[in-house]
mmCIF file of N, CA and C in Angstrom:
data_model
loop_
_atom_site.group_PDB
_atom_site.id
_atom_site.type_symbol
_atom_site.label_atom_id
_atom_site.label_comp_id
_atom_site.label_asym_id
_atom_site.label_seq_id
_atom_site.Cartn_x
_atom_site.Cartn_y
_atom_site.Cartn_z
ATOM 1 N N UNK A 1 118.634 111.820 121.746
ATOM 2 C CA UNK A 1 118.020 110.536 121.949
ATOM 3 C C UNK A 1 116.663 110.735 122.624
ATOM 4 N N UNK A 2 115.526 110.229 122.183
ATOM 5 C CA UNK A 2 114.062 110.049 122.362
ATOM 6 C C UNK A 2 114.044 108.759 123.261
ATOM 7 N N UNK A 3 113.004 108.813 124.119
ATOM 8 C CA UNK A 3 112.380 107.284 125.053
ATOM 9 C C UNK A 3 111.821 106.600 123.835
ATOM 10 N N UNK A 4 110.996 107.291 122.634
ATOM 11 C CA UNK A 4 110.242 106.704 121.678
ATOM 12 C C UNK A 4 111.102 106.112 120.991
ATOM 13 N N UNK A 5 112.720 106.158 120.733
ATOM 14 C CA UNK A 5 113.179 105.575 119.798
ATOM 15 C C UNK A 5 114.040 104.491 120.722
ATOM 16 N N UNK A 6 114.112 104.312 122.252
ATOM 17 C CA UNK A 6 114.251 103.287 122.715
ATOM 18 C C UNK A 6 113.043 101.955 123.507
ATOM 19 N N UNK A 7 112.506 102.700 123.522
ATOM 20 C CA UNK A 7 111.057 101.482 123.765
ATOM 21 C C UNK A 7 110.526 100.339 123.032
ATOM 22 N N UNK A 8 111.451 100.521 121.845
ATOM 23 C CA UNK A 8 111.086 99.440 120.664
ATOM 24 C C UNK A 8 111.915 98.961 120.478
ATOM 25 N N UNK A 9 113.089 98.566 121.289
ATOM 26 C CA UNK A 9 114.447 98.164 121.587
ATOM 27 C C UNK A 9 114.047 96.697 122.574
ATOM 28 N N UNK A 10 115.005 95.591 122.362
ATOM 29 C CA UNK A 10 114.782 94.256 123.388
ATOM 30 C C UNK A 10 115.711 94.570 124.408
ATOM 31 N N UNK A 11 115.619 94.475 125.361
ATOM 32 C CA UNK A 11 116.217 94.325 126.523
ATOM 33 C C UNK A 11 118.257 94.196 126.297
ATOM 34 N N UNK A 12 118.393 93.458 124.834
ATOM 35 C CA UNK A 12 120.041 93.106 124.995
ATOM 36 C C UNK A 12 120.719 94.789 124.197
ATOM 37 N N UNK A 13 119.306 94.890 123.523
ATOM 38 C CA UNK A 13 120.081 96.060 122.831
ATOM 39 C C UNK A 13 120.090 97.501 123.623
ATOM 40 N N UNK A 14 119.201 97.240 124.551
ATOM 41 C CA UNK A 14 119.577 98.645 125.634
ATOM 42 C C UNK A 14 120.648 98.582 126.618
ATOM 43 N N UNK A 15 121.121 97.092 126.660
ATOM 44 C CA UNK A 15 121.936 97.151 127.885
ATOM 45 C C UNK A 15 123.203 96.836 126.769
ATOM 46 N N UNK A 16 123.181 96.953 126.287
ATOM 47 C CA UNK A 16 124.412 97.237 125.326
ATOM 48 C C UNK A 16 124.827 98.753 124.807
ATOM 49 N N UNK A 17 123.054 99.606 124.533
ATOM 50 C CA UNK A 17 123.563 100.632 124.295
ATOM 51 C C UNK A 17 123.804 101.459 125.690
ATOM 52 N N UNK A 18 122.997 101.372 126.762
ATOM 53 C CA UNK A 18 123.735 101.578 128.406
ATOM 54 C C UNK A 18 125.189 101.314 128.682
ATOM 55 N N UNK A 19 125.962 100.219 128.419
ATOM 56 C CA UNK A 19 127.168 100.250 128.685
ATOM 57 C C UNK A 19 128.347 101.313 127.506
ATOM 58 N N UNK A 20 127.530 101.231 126.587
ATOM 59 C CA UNK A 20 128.483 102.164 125.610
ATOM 60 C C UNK A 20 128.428 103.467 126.110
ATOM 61 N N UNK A 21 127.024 104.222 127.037
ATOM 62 C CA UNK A 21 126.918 105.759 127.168
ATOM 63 C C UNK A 21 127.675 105.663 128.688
ATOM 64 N N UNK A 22 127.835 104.630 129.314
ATOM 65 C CA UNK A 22 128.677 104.737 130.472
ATOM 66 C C UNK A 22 130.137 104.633 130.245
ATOM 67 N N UNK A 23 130.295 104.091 129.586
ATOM 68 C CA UNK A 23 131.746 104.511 128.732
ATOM 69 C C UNK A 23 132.354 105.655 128.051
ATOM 70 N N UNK A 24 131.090 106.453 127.239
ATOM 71 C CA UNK A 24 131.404 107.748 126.952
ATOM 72 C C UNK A 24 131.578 108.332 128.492
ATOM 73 N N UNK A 25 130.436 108.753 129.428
ATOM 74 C CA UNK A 25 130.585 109.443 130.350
ATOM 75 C C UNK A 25 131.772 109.191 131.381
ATOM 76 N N UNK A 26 132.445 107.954 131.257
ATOM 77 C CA UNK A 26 133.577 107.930 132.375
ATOM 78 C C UNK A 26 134.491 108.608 131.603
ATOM 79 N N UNK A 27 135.045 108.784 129.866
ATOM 80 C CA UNK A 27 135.349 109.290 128.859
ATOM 81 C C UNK A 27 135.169 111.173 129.262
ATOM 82 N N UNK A 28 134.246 111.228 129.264
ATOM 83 C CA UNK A 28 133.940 112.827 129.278
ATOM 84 C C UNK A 28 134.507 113.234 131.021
ATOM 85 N N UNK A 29 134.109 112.940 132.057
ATOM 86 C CA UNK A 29 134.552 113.030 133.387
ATOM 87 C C UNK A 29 136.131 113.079 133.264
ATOM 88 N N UNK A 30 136.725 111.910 132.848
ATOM 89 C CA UNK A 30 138.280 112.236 132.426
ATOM 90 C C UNK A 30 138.748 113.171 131.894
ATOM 91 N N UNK A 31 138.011 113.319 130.339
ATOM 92 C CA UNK A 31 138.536 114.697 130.046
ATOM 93 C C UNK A 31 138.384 116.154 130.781
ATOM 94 N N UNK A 32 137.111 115.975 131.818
ATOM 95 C CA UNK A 32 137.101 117.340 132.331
ATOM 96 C C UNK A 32 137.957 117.532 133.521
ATOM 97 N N UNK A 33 138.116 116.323 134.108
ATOM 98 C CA UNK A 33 139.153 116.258 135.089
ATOM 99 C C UNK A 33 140.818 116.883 134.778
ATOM 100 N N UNK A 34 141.036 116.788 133.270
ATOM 101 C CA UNK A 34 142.500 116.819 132.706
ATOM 102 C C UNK A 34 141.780 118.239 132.052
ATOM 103 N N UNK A 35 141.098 118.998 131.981
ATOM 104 C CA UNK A 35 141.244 119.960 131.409
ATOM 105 C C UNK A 35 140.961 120.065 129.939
ATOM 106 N N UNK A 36 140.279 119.061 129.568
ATOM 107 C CA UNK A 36 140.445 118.878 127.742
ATOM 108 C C UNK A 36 139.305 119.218 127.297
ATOM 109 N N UNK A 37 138.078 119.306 128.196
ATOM 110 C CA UNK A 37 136.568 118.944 127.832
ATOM 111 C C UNK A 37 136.362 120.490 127.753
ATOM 112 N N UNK A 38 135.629 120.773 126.847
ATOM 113 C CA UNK A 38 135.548 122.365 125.872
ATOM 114 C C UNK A 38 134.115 122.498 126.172
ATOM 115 N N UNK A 39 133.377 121.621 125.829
ATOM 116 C CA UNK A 39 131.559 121.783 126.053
ATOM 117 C C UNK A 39 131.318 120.682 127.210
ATOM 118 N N UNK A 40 130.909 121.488 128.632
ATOM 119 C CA UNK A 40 130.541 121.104 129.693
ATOM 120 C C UNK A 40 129.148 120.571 129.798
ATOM 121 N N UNK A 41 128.623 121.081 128.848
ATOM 122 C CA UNK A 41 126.850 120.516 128.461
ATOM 123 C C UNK A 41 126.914 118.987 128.339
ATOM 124 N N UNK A 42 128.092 118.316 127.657
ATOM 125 C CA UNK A 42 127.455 117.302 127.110
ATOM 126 C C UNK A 42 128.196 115.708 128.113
ATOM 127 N N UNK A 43 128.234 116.268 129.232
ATOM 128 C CA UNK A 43 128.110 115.440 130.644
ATOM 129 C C UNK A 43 126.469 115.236 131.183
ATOM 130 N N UNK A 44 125.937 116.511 130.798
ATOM 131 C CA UNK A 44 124.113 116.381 131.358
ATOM 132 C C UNK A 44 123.299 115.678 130.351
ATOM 133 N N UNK A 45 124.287 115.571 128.826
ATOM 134 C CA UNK A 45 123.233 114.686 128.372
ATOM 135 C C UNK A 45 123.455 113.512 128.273
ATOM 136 N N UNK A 46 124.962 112.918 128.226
ATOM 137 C CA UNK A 46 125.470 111.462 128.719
ATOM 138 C C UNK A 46 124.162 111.066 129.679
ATOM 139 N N UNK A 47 124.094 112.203 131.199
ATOM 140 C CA UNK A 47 123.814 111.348 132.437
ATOM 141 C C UNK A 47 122.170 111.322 131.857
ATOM 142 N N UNK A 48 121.622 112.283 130.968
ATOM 143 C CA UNK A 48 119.990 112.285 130.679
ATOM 144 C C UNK A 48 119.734 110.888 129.622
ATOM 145 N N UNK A 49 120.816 110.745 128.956
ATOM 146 C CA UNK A 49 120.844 109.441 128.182
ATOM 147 C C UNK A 49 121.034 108.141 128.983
ATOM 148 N N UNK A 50 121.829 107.868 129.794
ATOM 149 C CA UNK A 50 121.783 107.024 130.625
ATOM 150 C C UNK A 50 120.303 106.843 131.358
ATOM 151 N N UNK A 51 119.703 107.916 132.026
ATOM 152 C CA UNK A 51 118.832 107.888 132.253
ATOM 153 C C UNK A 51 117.131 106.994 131.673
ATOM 154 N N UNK A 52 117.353 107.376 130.420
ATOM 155 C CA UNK A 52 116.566 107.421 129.701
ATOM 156 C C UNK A 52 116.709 105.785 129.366
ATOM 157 N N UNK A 53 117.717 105.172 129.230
ATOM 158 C CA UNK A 53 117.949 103.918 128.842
ATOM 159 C C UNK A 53 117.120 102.850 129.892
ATOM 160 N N UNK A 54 118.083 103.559 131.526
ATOM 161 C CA UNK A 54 117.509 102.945 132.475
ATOM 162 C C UNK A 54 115.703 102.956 132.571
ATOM 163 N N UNK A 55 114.967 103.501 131.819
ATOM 164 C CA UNK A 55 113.983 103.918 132.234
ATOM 165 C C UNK A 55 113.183 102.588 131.479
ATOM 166 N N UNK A 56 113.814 102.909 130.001
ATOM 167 C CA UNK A 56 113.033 102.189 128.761
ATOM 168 C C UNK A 56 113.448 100.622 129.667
ATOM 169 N N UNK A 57 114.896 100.276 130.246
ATOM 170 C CA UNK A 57 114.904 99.135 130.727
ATOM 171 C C UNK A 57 113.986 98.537 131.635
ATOM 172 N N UNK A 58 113.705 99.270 132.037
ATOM 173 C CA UNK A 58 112.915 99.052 133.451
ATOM 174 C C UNK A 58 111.156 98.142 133.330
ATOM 175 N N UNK A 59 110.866 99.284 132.222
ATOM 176 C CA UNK A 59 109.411 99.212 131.400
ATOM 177 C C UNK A 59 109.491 97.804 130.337
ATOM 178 N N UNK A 60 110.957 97.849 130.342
ATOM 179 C CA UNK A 60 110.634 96.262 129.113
ATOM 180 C C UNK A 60 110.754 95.127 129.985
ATOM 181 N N UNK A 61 111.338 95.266 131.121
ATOM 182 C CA UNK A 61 111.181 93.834 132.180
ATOM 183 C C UNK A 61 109.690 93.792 132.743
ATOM 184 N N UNK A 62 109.261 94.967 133.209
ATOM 185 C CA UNK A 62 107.891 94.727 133.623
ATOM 186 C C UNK A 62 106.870 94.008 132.594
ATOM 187 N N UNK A 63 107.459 94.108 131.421
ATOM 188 C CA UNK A 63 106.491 93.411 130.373
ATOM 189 C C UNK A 63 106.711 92.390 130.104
#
């Protein structure tokens, strides 16, 4: 996931796609907690995707 391909997003569709990557990541935390989660990488990009959402959010309210 690119900032460029969320910046052209309205405000309902980032906080929609924000609650879906916080759902994966409570998803992935569980599984690593139980032992199931095989690729440990892809907790850093949940939290870099989350990130990234919050960011584009931030920049579309200021506008």
């Amino acid at each position: 996931m690119n900032y460029t391909d969320l910046k052209d997003k309205n405000l309902n569709e980032l906080q929609a796609l924000l609650k879906e990557k916080k759902v994966l990541l409570f998803e992935l935390k569980a599984k690593l907690k139980t032992m199931q989660l095989t690729n440990t990488s892809e907790l850093r990009v949940a939290k870099k995707d989350i990130a990234k959402i919050q960011t584009a959010m931030t920049a579309a309210q200021a506008n």
